[in-house]
Amino acid sequence: MLKKNYKPSGIATWSKDDRPREKLFRLGAKHLSDSELLAVILRLGVEGKSAIDLAQEIKTRFKTWRNMADVDIAEWKQIKGLGITKISQILAAIEIGQRIQSEKSKQDLLIKDAKQLAEIFLPRLRDEKKESFWVVLLDGKNKIKDEMELAKGTVNEVSTYVREVLMTALRGAAASFAIIHNHPSGNPEPSHNDIQLTRELVCAGKTLKIKVQDHLIIGNDRYYSFAEHGQIKDLEKLWENYIHMKYDGG
C-alpha cells in the first residue's frame, strides 16, 4: 500500500526502501500493490504527476486489470499524460500475464472434463467483442497436442467450419479434439448453428475415427458444454443407429 506521508514531488524523494522498483527487487513483485506495479511499468511520470500518481489515477479509473485489458485505446488516451508508449507498455505487460496464465493452465494438462477446458478459455474469450472459434487437438491420453484459432466471426457457413476443423485434426494427427467459441452477448446457450455444427462434426468424426470430445461455448463467466449435457454421446448413438440401419437393413 502507498504510505500516507507520500508527497507528489516525485518517487526520487522517497526512501529507497519505499520506491516501487527497489521494493520489487528487495521483496519480490508479489509484495507490490497494483499501483506500485503499474508505476514500475510506467517507469516515469509526467509533468505534475509522478509515476505512482499516474498509476493510482489509472487504477481508480479502470478498477481491475481485466477492465484495463478490455477498454479501447481511445479511453486510455483520455488520461492526461498517457501517450502511445506508456499505454503500449501497460497493455503488453497485461498480455504477457495472460499468456503466462494460459501456458500454465494447459502445460501437460490431461483434459478430463469441460471445466478444465473452461479454465483455459474463459479468461481468454469471455471479453471478446467478436466470436472467436478455436480447436484443441488431443492425443490418445487426452493431453493437449496443440490449439489454434481457426476463425473470427459468426458461425454461419457450418460446412466450411466442419471441413476446417477436420482438416486441422487430421494434419495434427489428433486422436480427438474439442472446439471452443464464445458468444459476445455473454449468453452461452447454443444457437441452431451451434447445434448443427456439433452434429455434423460428431458424425464426420465418427466416420474418420476422430472423436469429438466437446463443443464448449464461452459466455460471461460461464460456459455451455455439449459433453456435460450428454449431447455428444447422444449424437454418437444416433450416428451408430443410422449406420446399423443402413448396413444391416434394419
XYZ file of C-alpha atoms in Angstrom:
250
model
C 0.000 0.000 0.000
C 1.078 3.593 -0.611
C 2.352 5.321 2.521
C 0.220 8.124 3.984
C 3.157 10.529 4.111
C 3.674 10.307 0.340
C 4.267 13.679 -1.293
C 3.602 14.067 -5.016
C 7.003 15.627 -5.587
C 8.409 12.510 -7.217
C 9.366 8.971 -6.290
C 13.011 10.029 -6.224
C 12.324 11.843 -2.921
C 11.163 8.622 -1.237
C 13.447 6.448 0.823
C 14.959 3.687 -1.303
C 13.074 1.001 0.620
C 9.741 2.541 -0.396
C 10.420 3.081 -4.094
C 8.436 0.547 -6.177
C 11.343 -0.670 -8.308
C 13.715 -1.100 -5.367
C 10.927 -2.680 -3.318
C 10.318 -5.197 -6.116
C 13.977 -6.284 -6.109
C 14.124 -6.398 -2.324
C 10.845 -8.194 -1.556
C 9.584 -9.572 -4.870
C 6.796 -8.444 -7.205
C 4.078 -10.126 -5.106
C 4.667 -7.585 -2.336
C 3.825 -4.598 -4.543
C 0.360 -3.069 -4.742
C -1.366 -2.762 -8.120
C -0.452 0.930 -8.251
C 3.190 0.180 -7.464
C 3.339 -2.464 -10.203
C 1.854 -0.001 -12.673
C 4.411 2.602 -11.607
C 7.232 0.149 -12.374
C 5.752 -0.458 -15.845
C 5.326 3.281 -16.487
C 8.904 3.997 -15.300
C 8.491 7.779 -15.388
C 5.739 10.202 -14.553
C 4.737 13.319 -16.450
C 4.800 16.984 -15.585
C 2.920 17.449 -12.320
C 2.459 13.697 -11.744
C 4.872 11.067 -10.526
C 4.652 7.542 -11.919
C 2.784 6.471 -8.769
C 0.303 9.370 -9.131
C -0.370 8.316 -12.705
C -0.660 4.659 -11.683
C -3.196 5.472 -8.969
C -5.246 7.510 -11.428
C -5.288 4.557 -13.855
C -6.274 2.102 -11.108
C -9.040 4.400 -9.850
C -10.436 4.802 -13.349
C -10.395 1.169 -14.510
C -10.607 -0.674 -11.139
C -9.269 -4.039 -12.362
C -6.574 -5.447 -14.668
C -9.295 -7.171 -16.639
C -11.001 -3.837 -17.321
C -7.672 -2.372 -18.422
C -7.229 -5.180 -20.933
C -10.733 -4.697 -22.323
C -11.103 -0.933 -22.871
C -10.450 0.845 -26.157
C -7.252 2.795 -26.769
C -9.362 5.957 -27.052
C -10.383 5.636 -23.396
C -6.766 5.231 -22.328
C -5.876 8.431 -24.150
C -8.370 10.364 -22.031
C -5.939 10.108 -19.110
C -3.730 13.176 -19.234
C -0.081 12.276 -19.620
C -0.633 8.846 -21.151
C 0.745 8.532 -24.662
C 1.083 5.586 -27.006
C 4.357 4.459 -25.413
C 3.027 4.198 -21.856
C -0.279 2.672 -22.969
C 1.614 0.086 -25.033
C 3.835 -0.794 -22.066
C 0.822 -1.452 -19.833
C -1.131 -3.468 -22.413
C 1.939 -5.522 -23.328
C 2.541 -6.355 -19.646
C -1.104 -7.416 -19.197
C -0.948 -9.604 -22.313
C 2.245 -11.283 -21.081
C 0.470 -12.092 -17.813
C -2.479 -13.588 -19.681
C -0.204 -15.717 -21.860
C 1.742 -16.983 -18.851
C -1.529 -17.997 -17.201
C -2.637 -19.739 -20.379
C 0.656 -21.657 -20.638
C 0.497 -22.746 -17.002
C -3.103 -23.870 -17.278
C -2.511 -26.179 -20.239
C 1.042 -27.425 -19.592
C 0.977 -31.246 -19.598
C -2.737 -30.969 -18.907
C -4.851 -34.078 -19.136
C -8.294 -32.932 -20.267
C -10.865 -34.889 -18.284
C -13.885 -32.608 -18.464
C -15.336 -29.337 -19.707
C -14.324 -27.491 -16.554
C -10.641 -27.873 -17.412
C -11.188 -26.500 -20.914
C -13.209 -23.636 -19.472
C -10.365 -22.729 -17.107
C -8.171 -22.194 -20.164
C -10.637 -20.425 -22.441
C -12.904 -18.419 -20.120
C -10.203 -15.819 -19.333
C -9.234 -15.689 -22.992
C -12.626 -15.407 -24.690
C -15.212 -14.019 -22.267
C -14.443 -10.380 -23.135
C -14.020 -10.811 -26.895
C -16.267 -8.495 -28.913
C -16.444 -10.903 -31.859
C -16.934 -14.652 -31.965
C -13.603 -16.436 -31.870
C -13.528 -20.075 -32.976
C -10.833 -22.421 -31.607
C -9.913 -26.076 -31.940
C -7.909 -28.014 -29.338
C -6.161 -31.164 -30.562
C -5.713 -34.026 -28.092
C -3.546 -37.132 -28.131
C -4.597 -40.662 -27.212
C -4.260 -39.864 -23.494
C -6.353 -36.692 -23.806
C -3.344 -34.417 -23.379
C -3.282 -31.198 -25.369
C -1.160 -31.513 -28.513
C -1.973 -28.130 -29.982
C -4.565 -25.384 -30.066
C -5.339 -22.769 -32.676
C -7.821 -20.097 -33.588
C -9.490 -21.053 -36.861
C -11.701 -18.033 -37.428
C -13.306 -14.894 -36.082
C -16.932 -14.056 -36.764
C -20.340 -15.691 -36.517
C -20.639 -19.372 -37.421
C -22.911 -19.103 -40.458
C -21.486 -21.493 -43.056
C -21.388 -24.655 -40.953
C -19.942 -26.909 -43.658
C -16.897 -24.643 -44.001
C -16.113 -24.954 -40.304
C -16.595 -28.730 -40.379
C -14.014 -29.078 -43.168
C -11.559 -26.714 -41.475
C -11.796 -28.464 -38.114
C -11.421 -31.968 -39.536
C -8.519 -30.999 -41.806
C -6.788 -29.404 -38.819
C -7.321 -32.526 -36.698
C -6.026 -34.821 -39.448
C -2.955 -32.682 -40.125
C -2.219 -32.618 -36.404
C -2.573 -36.411 -36.099
C -5.052 -35.883 -33.270
C -6.812 -38.796 -31.611
C -9.634 -36.451 -30.644
C -10.434 -32.769 -30.453
C -12.634 -30.168 -28.818
C -13.993 -26.987 -30.335
C -14.492 -23.800 -28.389
C -16.037 -20.481 -29.287
C -17.518 -17.521 -27.461
C -20.822 -15.670 -27.576
C -20.129 -11.913 -27.283
C -23.666 -11.464 -25.906
C -22.500 -13.215 -22.732
C -25.192 -15.899 -23.047
C -23.553 -19.286 -23.745
C -26.748 -21.131 -24.701
C -26.189 -22.854 -28.084
C -27.743 -21.442 -31.238
C -29.261 -23.520 -34.046
C -25.971 -23.231 -35.957
C -24.004 -24.360 -32.893
C -26.157 -27.481 -32.602
C -25.926 -28.208 -36.331
C -22.150 -27.759 -36.307
C -21.764 -30.144 -33.371
C -23.973 -32.764 -35.026
C -22.054 -32.646 -38.309
C -18.668 -32.744 -36.575
C -19.617 -35.750 -34.447
C -20.906 -37.676 -37.481
C -17.919 -36.789 -39.659
C -15.544 -37.515 -36.800
C -17.045 -40.975 -36.310
C -16.535 -41.688 -39.996
C -12.876 -40.623 -39.782
C -12.394 -42.260 -36.360
C -11.578 -38.945 -34.684
C -13.609 -38.354 -31.554
C -15.237 -35.027 -30.734
C -14.629 -34.593 -27.006
C -16.694 -31.456 -26.580
C -18.074 -28.261 -28.024
C -17.648 -25.533 -25.422
C -19.394 -22.172 -25.686
C -17.978 -19.355 -23.569
C -20.222 -16.642 -22.146
C -19.707 -14.048 -19.445
C -18.024 -16.037 -16.642
C -19.992 -19.166 -17.531
C -19.986 -21.764 -20.255
C -22.124 -24.352 -22.017
C -20.710 -27.824 -22.657
C -22.324 -30.227 -25.122
C -20.471 -33.079 -23.397
C -21.709 -32.131 -19.922
C -25.275 -32.075 -21.227
C -24.850 -35.567 -22.712
C -25.333 -34.324 -26.261
C -22.051 -35.666 -27.647
C -22.917 -39.207 -26.530
C -26.477 -38.836 -27.822
C -25.205 -37.753 -31.237
C -22.742 -40.654 -31.340
C -25.565 -43.105 -30.600
C -27.742 -41.580 -33.313
C -24.923 -41.975 -35.822
C -24.305 -45.588 -34.767
C -28.016 -46.410 -35.042
C -28.113 -44.854 -38.506
C -25.132 -46.939 -39.644
C -26.679 -50.137 -38.283
C -29.957 -49.435 -40.039
C -28.201 -48.570 -43.287
C -25.960 -51.632 -43.477
C -27.983 -54.208 -41.555
C -31.171 -53.452 -43.429
C -32.969 -52.701 -40.172
